[in-house]
């Protein structure tokens, strides 16, 4: 039995149900785990604005990983942030827009888009958020920094543009597929795995004592870093093959399955080794 001291879970497609809600069964299990001394947090592609309801419902009081590893935050306060310079990738983003992809620009307190499309409206409904429409012809949007970019649409179109701008994005931008038709762009130095390593250092918990759970390829780096990397049953085969364990159950039930298998000490007790839990808060 591994001495797991921290569980880190993705949200959409993992902890959350297919309708992107948090079931009471899953929430209750997590809250009970924390009540009995466990540490639990999330690593999500969502910014704090849309992740906040789940964070608050679960009562998470340790740092959370946001925007695919671009942000580490605690209690709404940013601890670390790694951003994209808009001016460096502005022409590439316009090319994505002209190729028919829906473009979402994530700034610290706002989400912007060039046009209101069906994909944008579906995103707003899913995340319960409103996006601001800005003119692609204006230069005002090219100022400042972005936590991340989401591109929604045909992945073949994405690949065409991505290959065309290789000299611009090489080493500066990292792409992650987070859903079947979503590609997310973050700073080239970050990923969920990168920020999980930062979180591990912040909490004083060795990576080998962390269990990470996900469902998409943007979760791969954190599953590889963690002592136990779990993919839920609704994950693509590529992620399953790279995981230490694949749950039989999907979504949040898969998270519960992983907790029962790897964290319960056979008697409903979570094991933390020699250090008292107070030492790592």
Tab-separated table of C-alpha atoms in Angstrom:
chain	number	residue	atom	x	y	z
A	1	UNK	CA	0.000	0.000	0.000
A	2	UNK	CA	1.489	3.350	-1.050
A	3	UNK	CA	1.760	6.055	1.607
A	4	UNK	CA	-0.428	8.599	-0.213
A	5	UNK	CA	-0.567	11.986	1.497
A	6	UNK	CA	-2.171	14.115	-1.234
A	7	UNK	CA	-4.754	13.470	-3.960
A	8	UNK	CA	-4.877	15.801	-6.965
A	9	UNK	CA	-7.767	15.457	-9.424
A	10	UNK	CA	-8.714	17.014	-12.719
A	11	UNK	CA	-12.243	18.471	-12.852
A	12	UNK	CA	-14.041	18.200	-16.220
A	13	UNK	CA	-14.267	14.605	-17.387
A	14	UNK	CA	-12.770	13.340	-14.136
A	15	UNK	CA	-14.186	14.566	-10.840
A	16	UNK	CA	-17.250	16.142	-12.448
A	17	UNK	CA	-20.178	14.302	-14.070
A	18	UNK	CA	-20.766	14.381	-17.857
A	19	UNK	CA	-22.974	17.448	-17.359
A	20	UNK	CA	-20.030	19.136	-15.556
A	21	UNK	CA	-21.716	19.008	-12.153
A	22	UNK	CA	-20.344	17.659	-8.884
A	23	UNK	CA	-22.454	14.809	-7.520
A	24	UNK	CA	-23.188	14.720	-3.808
A	25	UNK	CA	-21.808	11.182	-3.625
A	26	UNK	CA	-18.439	12.313	-4.964
A	27	UNK	CA	-18.397	15.548	-2.951
A	28	UNK	CA	-19.347	13.701	0.237
A	29	UNK	CA	-16.581	11.152	-0.252
A	30	UNK	CA	-13.968	13.881	-0.768
A	31	UNK	CA	-15.162	15.881	2.235
A	32	UNK	CA	-15.048	12.765	4.438
A	33	UNK	CA	-11.541	11.971	3.196
A	34	UNK	CA	-10.394	15.484	4.145
A	35	UNK	CA	-12.258	15.364	7.478
A	36	UNK	CA	-10.297	12.267	8.424
A	37	UNK	CA	-6.972	13.920	7.675
A	38	UNK	CA	-6.489	13.622	3.917
A	39	UNK	CA	-5.245	16.388	1.641
A	40	UNK	CA	-7.162	16.969	-1.587
A	41	UNK	CA	-6.897	19.570	-4.326
A	42	UNK	CA	-7.647	20.022	-8.022
A	43	UNK	CA	-5.565	20.570	-11.156
A	44	UNK	CA	-7.811	21.931	-13.878
A	45	UNK	CA	-7.739	23.754	-17.172
A	46	UNK	CA	-10.326	26.138	-15.757
A	47	UNK	CA	-9.343	29.603	-14.496
A	48	UNK	CA	-10.201	30.466	-10.901
A	49	UNK	CA	-13.381	32.231	-12.006
A	50	UNK	CA	-15.027	29.026	-13.259
A	51	UNK	CA	-13.290	26.586	-10.908
A	52	UNK	CA	-14.252	28.565	-7.787
A	53	UNK	CA	-17.732	27.011	-7.249
A	54	UNK	CA	-16.278	23.492	-7.096
A	55	UNK	CA	-13.337	24.603	-4.949
A	56	UNK	CA	-15.729	26.222	-2.479
A	57	UNK	CA	-18.166	23.311	-2.482
A	58	UNK	CA	-15.373	20.905	-1.590
A	59	UNK	CA	-13.922	23.303	0.977
A	60	UNK	CA	-10.414	23.105	-0.496
A	61	UNK	CA	-8.081	25.207	1.638
A	62	UNK	CA	-4.725	24.308	0.100
A	63	UNK	CA	-3.344	25.596	-3.234
A	64	UNK	CA	-5.100	24.640	-6.478
A	65	UNK	CA	-3.635	24.299	-9.976
A	66	UNK	CA	-5.486	26.340	-12.609
A	67	UNK	CA	-5.333	27.087	-16.348
A	68	UNK	CA	-3.482	23.851	-17.167
A	69	UNK	CA	-0.616	24.667	-14.851
A	70	UNK	CA	-0.236	28.359	-15.643
A	71	UNK	CA	-1.515	29.406	-12.201
A	72	UNK	CA	-1.092	28.199	-8.630
A	73	UNK	CA	-3.607	29.882	-6.319
A	74	UNK	CA	-4.888	29.635	-2.774
A	75	UNK	CA	-8.081	31.212	-1.464
A	76	UNK	CA	-8.404	33.296	-4.618
A	77	UNK	CA	-4.870	34.661	-4.209
A	78	UNK	CA	-2.349	33.903	-6.950
A	79	UNK	CA	0.827	32.310	-5.646
A	80	UNK	CA	2.508	31.757	-9.021
A	81	UNK	CA	1.504	32.696	-12.568
A	82	UNK	CA	3.205	31.998	-15.913
A	83	UNK	CA	1.622	33.880	-18.813
A	84	UNK	CA	1.748	34.210	-22.591
A	85	UNK	CA	2.695	37.546	-24.134
A	86	UNK	CA	-0.188	38.398	-26.472
A	87	UNK	CA	1.873	40.435	-28.917
A	88	UNK	CA	4.205	37.486	-29.513
A	89	UNK	CA	1.393	35.210	-30.719
A	90	UNK	CA	-1.244	37.706	-31.926
A	91	UNK	CA	-0.824	36.953	-35.638
A	92	UNK	CA	-1.009	33.222	-35.001
A	93	UNK	CA	-4.222	33.660	-32.984
A	94	UNK	CA	-5.754	35.675	-35.831
A	95	UNK	CA	-4.814	32.867	-38.212
A	96	UNK	CA	-6.653	30.361	-36.003
A	97	UNK	CA	-9.700	32.662	-36.076
A	98	UNK	CA	-9.586	32.989	-39.874
A	99	UNK	CA	-9.356	29.190	-40.176
A	100	UNK	CA	-12.727	28.903	-38.441
A	101	UNK	CA	-11.618	27.992	-34.931
A	102	UNK	CA	-13.350	29.653	-31.988
A	103	UNK	CA	-10.715	31.506	-29.958
A	104	UNK	CA	-10.977	32.170	-26.211
A	105	UNK	CA	-8.460	34.527	-24.598
A	106	UNK	CA	-8.092	34.155	-20.828
A	107	UNK	CA	-6.954	37.237	-18.995
A	108	UNK	CA	-6.787	37.494	-15.208
A	109	UNK	CA	-10.371	38.688	-14.736
A	110	UNK	CA	-11.947	38.335	-18.192
A	111	UNK	CA	-12.470	35.873	-21.035
A	112	UNK	CA	-12.479	37.388	-24.519
A	113	UNK	CA	-13.420	36.035	-27.955
A	114	UNK	CA	-13.439	37.357	-31.503
A	115	UNK	CA	-16.935	36.161	-32.436
A	116	UNK	CA	-19.989	34.645	-30.821
A	117	UNK	CA	-20.239	31.128	-32.275
A	118	UNK	CA	-22.135	27.992	-31.308
A	119	UNK	CA	-18.938	26.686	-29.711
A	120	UNK	CA	-18.563	29.841	-27.634
A	121	UNK	CA	-22.178	29.691	-26.491
A	122	UNK	CA	-21.769	26.020	-25.555
A	123	UNK	CA	-18.633	26.902	-23.571
A	124	UNK	CA	-20.473	29.692	-21.743
A	125	UNK	CA	-23.306	27.335	-20.872
A	126	UNK	CA	-20.939	24.599	-19.686
A	127	UNK	CA	-18.797	26.902	-17.573
A	128	UNK	CA	-21.650	29.226	-16.503
A	129	UNK	CA	-19.661	32.266	-17.597
A	130	UNK	CA	-19.987	35.135	-20.108
A	131	UNK	CA	-17.310	36.004	-22.652
A	132	UNK	CA	-16.610	39.510	-23.971
A	133	UNK	CA	-16.569	39.912	-27.746
A	134	UNK	CA	-13.688	42.016	-29.053
A	135	UNK	CA	-12.885	43.090	-32.589
A	136	UNK	CA	-10.091	41.108	-34.187
A	137	UNK	CA	-9.311	44.230	-36.243
A	138	UNK	CA	-8.571	46.309	-33.158
A	139	UNK	CA	-5.048	46.354	-31.769
A	140	UNK	CA	-6.224	46.795	-28.182
A	141	UNK	CA	-6.575	43.075	-27.557
A	142	UNK	CA	-2.891	42.483	-28.417
A	143	UNK	CA	-1.710	44.216	-25.236
A	144	UNK	CA	-0.846	42.509	-21.976
A	145	UNK	CA	-0.681	38.830	-21.079
A	146	UNK	CA	-2.884	35.740	-21.204
A	147	UNK	CA	-3.084	32.909	-18.714
A	148	UNK	CA	-4.098	30.612	-21.550
A	149	UNK	CA	-5.917	30.316	-24.878
A	150	UNK	CA	-8.595	27.788	-25.824
A	151	UNK	CA	-9.140	26.904	-29.488
A	152	UNK	CA	-12.370	25.057	-30.255
A	153	UNK	CA	-13.101	23.333	-33.532
A	154	UNK	CA	-11.536	21.145	-36.212
A	155	UNK	CA	-8.217	19.722	-35.040
A	156	UNK	CA	-7.000	19.405	-38.625
A	157	UNK	CA	-7.398	23.163	-38.985
A	158	UNK	CA	-5.505	23.629	-35.732
A	159	UNK	CA	-2.638	21.453	-36.970
A	160	UNK	CA	-2.441	23.374	-40.232
A	161	UNK	CA	-2.044	26.718	-38.475
A	162	UNK	CA	0.190	25.304	-35.749
A	163	UNK	CA	2.641	23.935	-38.311
A	164	UNK	CA	2.587	27.217	-40.212
A	165	UNK	CA	3.695	29.202	-37.158
A	166	UNK	CA	6.280	26.808	-35.752
A	167	UNK	CA	9.015	29.448	-35.771
A	168	UNK	CA	6.857	31.653	-33.546
A	169	UNK	CA	5.601	29.146	-30.990
A	170	UNK	CA	8.631	26.867	-30.753
A	171	UNK	CA	9.563	26.571	-27.033
A	172	UNK	CA	7.342	29.564	-26.163
A	173	UNK	CA	3.920	27.884	-26.259
A	174	UNK	CA	2.717	24.443	-25.132
A	175	UNK	CA	-0.469	22.919	-26.620
A	176	UNK	CA	-2.672	20.460	-24.712
A	177	UNK	CA	-5.771	18.667	-25.914
A	178	UNK	CA	-8.307	18.930	-23.087
A	179	UNK	CA	-11.434	17.709	-24.898
A	180	UNK	CA	-12.210	16.092	-28.246
A	181	UNK	CA	-12.352	19.463	-30.030
A	182	UNK	CA	-10.444	21.648	-27.541
A	183	UNK	CA	-6.777	22.597	-27.750
A	184	UNK	CA	-5.406	24.811	-25.003
A	185	UNK	CA	-2.265	26.937	-25.273
A	186	UNK	CA	-0.175	27.927	-22.256
A	187	UNK	CA	3.323	29.234	-21.685
A	188	UNK	CA	5.913	26.808	-23.004
A	189	UNK	CA	7.446	26.268	-19.569
A	190	UNK	CA	4.287	25.062	-17.808
A	191	UNK	CA	1.987	22.051	-17.606
A	192	UNK	CA	-0.064	20.419	-14.884
A	193	UNK	CA	2.982	18.297	-14.085
A	194	UNK	CA	5.221	21.355	-13.793
A	195	UNK	CA	2.842	23.042	-11.362
A	196	UNK	CA	2.253	19.826	-9.429
A	197	UNK	CA	5.988	19.760	-8.817
A	198	UNK	CA	5.759	23.339	-7.516
A	199	UNK	CA	2.807	22.342	-5.308
A	200	UNK	CA	4.737	19.334	-4.029
A	201	UNK	CA	7.546	21.657	-2.968
A	202	UNK	CA	5.135	24.164	-1.408
A	203	UNK	CA	3.451	21.520	0.749
A	204	UNK	CA	6.623	19.604	1.508
A	205	UNK	CA	5.192	16.382	0.102
A	206	UNK	CA	7.299	14.091	-2.049
A	207	UNK	CA	5.866	13.428	-5.516
A	208	UNK	CA	5.925	9.711	-4.709
A	209	UNK	CA	3.306	10.323	-2.020
A	210	UNK	CA	0.877	12.001	-4.396
A	211	UNK	CA	-1.923	10.324	-6.345
A	212	UNK	CA	-2.993	12.241	-9.467
A	213	UNK	CA	-6.200	11.452	-11.363
A	214	UNK	CA	-7.234	12.626	-14.834
A	215	UNK	CA	-9.005	11.829	-18.082
A	216	UNK	CA	-7.283	13.698	-20.924
A	217	UNK	CA	-3.838	14.140	-22.426
A	218	UNK	CA	-3.374	17.482	-20.656
A	219	UNK	CA	-3.289	15.386	-17.451
A	220	UNK	CA	-0.446	13.156	-18.655
A	221	UNK	CA	2.428	15.151	-17.162
A	222	UNK	CA	0.948	15.154	-13.650
A	223	UNK	CA	0.072	11.447	-13.825
A	224	UNK	CA	3.675	10.728	-14.775
A	225	UNK	CA	5.047	12.857	-11.940
A	226	UNK	CA	2.835	11.440	-9.189
A	227	UNK	CA	3.627	8.299	-7.231
A	228	UNK	CA	0.352	6.859	-8.534
A	229	UNK	CA	-1.122	8.129	-11.802
A	230	UNK	CA	-4.753	7.148	-12.357
A	231	UNK	CA	-6.884	7.580	-15.467
A	232	UNK	CA	-10.641	7.113	-15.185
A	233	UNK	CA	-12.427	4.710	-17.528
A	234	UNK	CA	-13.617	7.443	-19.913
A	235	UNK	CA	-10.020	8.416	-20.755
A	236	UNK	CA	-8.469	7.947	-24.215
A	237	UNK	CA	-6.423	4.800	-24.667
A	238	UNK	CA	-3.186	6.820	-24.934
A	239	UNK	CA	-3.634	8.145	-21.383
A	240	UNK	CA	-4.725	4.764	-20.052
A	241	UNK	CA	-1.575	3.132	-21.405
A	242	UNK	CA	0.566	5.722	-19.617
A	243	UNK	CA	-1.242	5.341	-16.271
A	244	UNK	CA	-0.375	3.211	-13.256
A	245	UNK	CA	-4.035	2.325	-12.852
A	246	UNK	CA	-7.181	2.650	-14.968
A	247	UNK	CA	-10.418	2.697	-13.002
A	248	UNK	CA	-13.329	0.522	-14.034
A	249	UNK	CA	-15.698	3.397	-13.268
A	250	UNK	CA	-15.901	6.682	-15.178
A	251	UNK	CA	-15.838	10.308	-14.018
A	252	UNK	CA	-16.214	10.946	-10.267
A	253	UNK	CA	-17.017	7.321	-9.488
A	254	UNK	CA	-13.601	6.474	-10.903
A	255	UNK	CA	-12.031	8.934	-8.458
A	256	UNK	CA	-13.833	7.226	-5.571
A	257	UNK	CA	-12.666	3.850	-6.864
A	258	UNK	CA	-9.046	5.044	-6.864
A	259	UNK	CA	-9.361	6.376	-3.318
A	260	UNK	CA	-10.806	3.078	-2.115
A	261	UNK	CA	-8.088	1.078	-3.859
A	262	UNK	CA	-4.962	3.089	-3.069
A	263	UNK	CA	-5.674	5.334	-0.100
A	264	UNK	CA	-7.948	3.398	2.229
A	265	UNK	CA	-5.756	1.174	4.350
A	266	UNK	CA	-8.270	-1.654	4.126
A	267	UNK	CA	-10.082	-0.300	7.183
A	268	UNK	CA	-11.184	3.089	5.945
A	269	UNK	CA	-8.079	4.757	7.389
A	270	UNK	CA	-5.822	7.057	5.381
A	271	UNK	CA	-2.109	6.416	6.022
A	272	UNK	CA	0.401	9.250	6.197
A	273	UNK	CA	3.610	7.589	7.344
A	274	UNK	CA	5.759	9.108	10.081
A	275	UNK	CA	4.869	12.826	9.801
A	276	UNK	CA	1.794	14.248	11.555
A	277	UNK	CA	-0.560	15.997	9.163
A	278	UNK	CA	-0.042	19.346	10.920
A	279	UNK	CA	3.587	19.410	9.762
A	280	UNK	CA	2.670	19.796	6.087
A	281	UNK	CA	-0.103	22.362	6.195
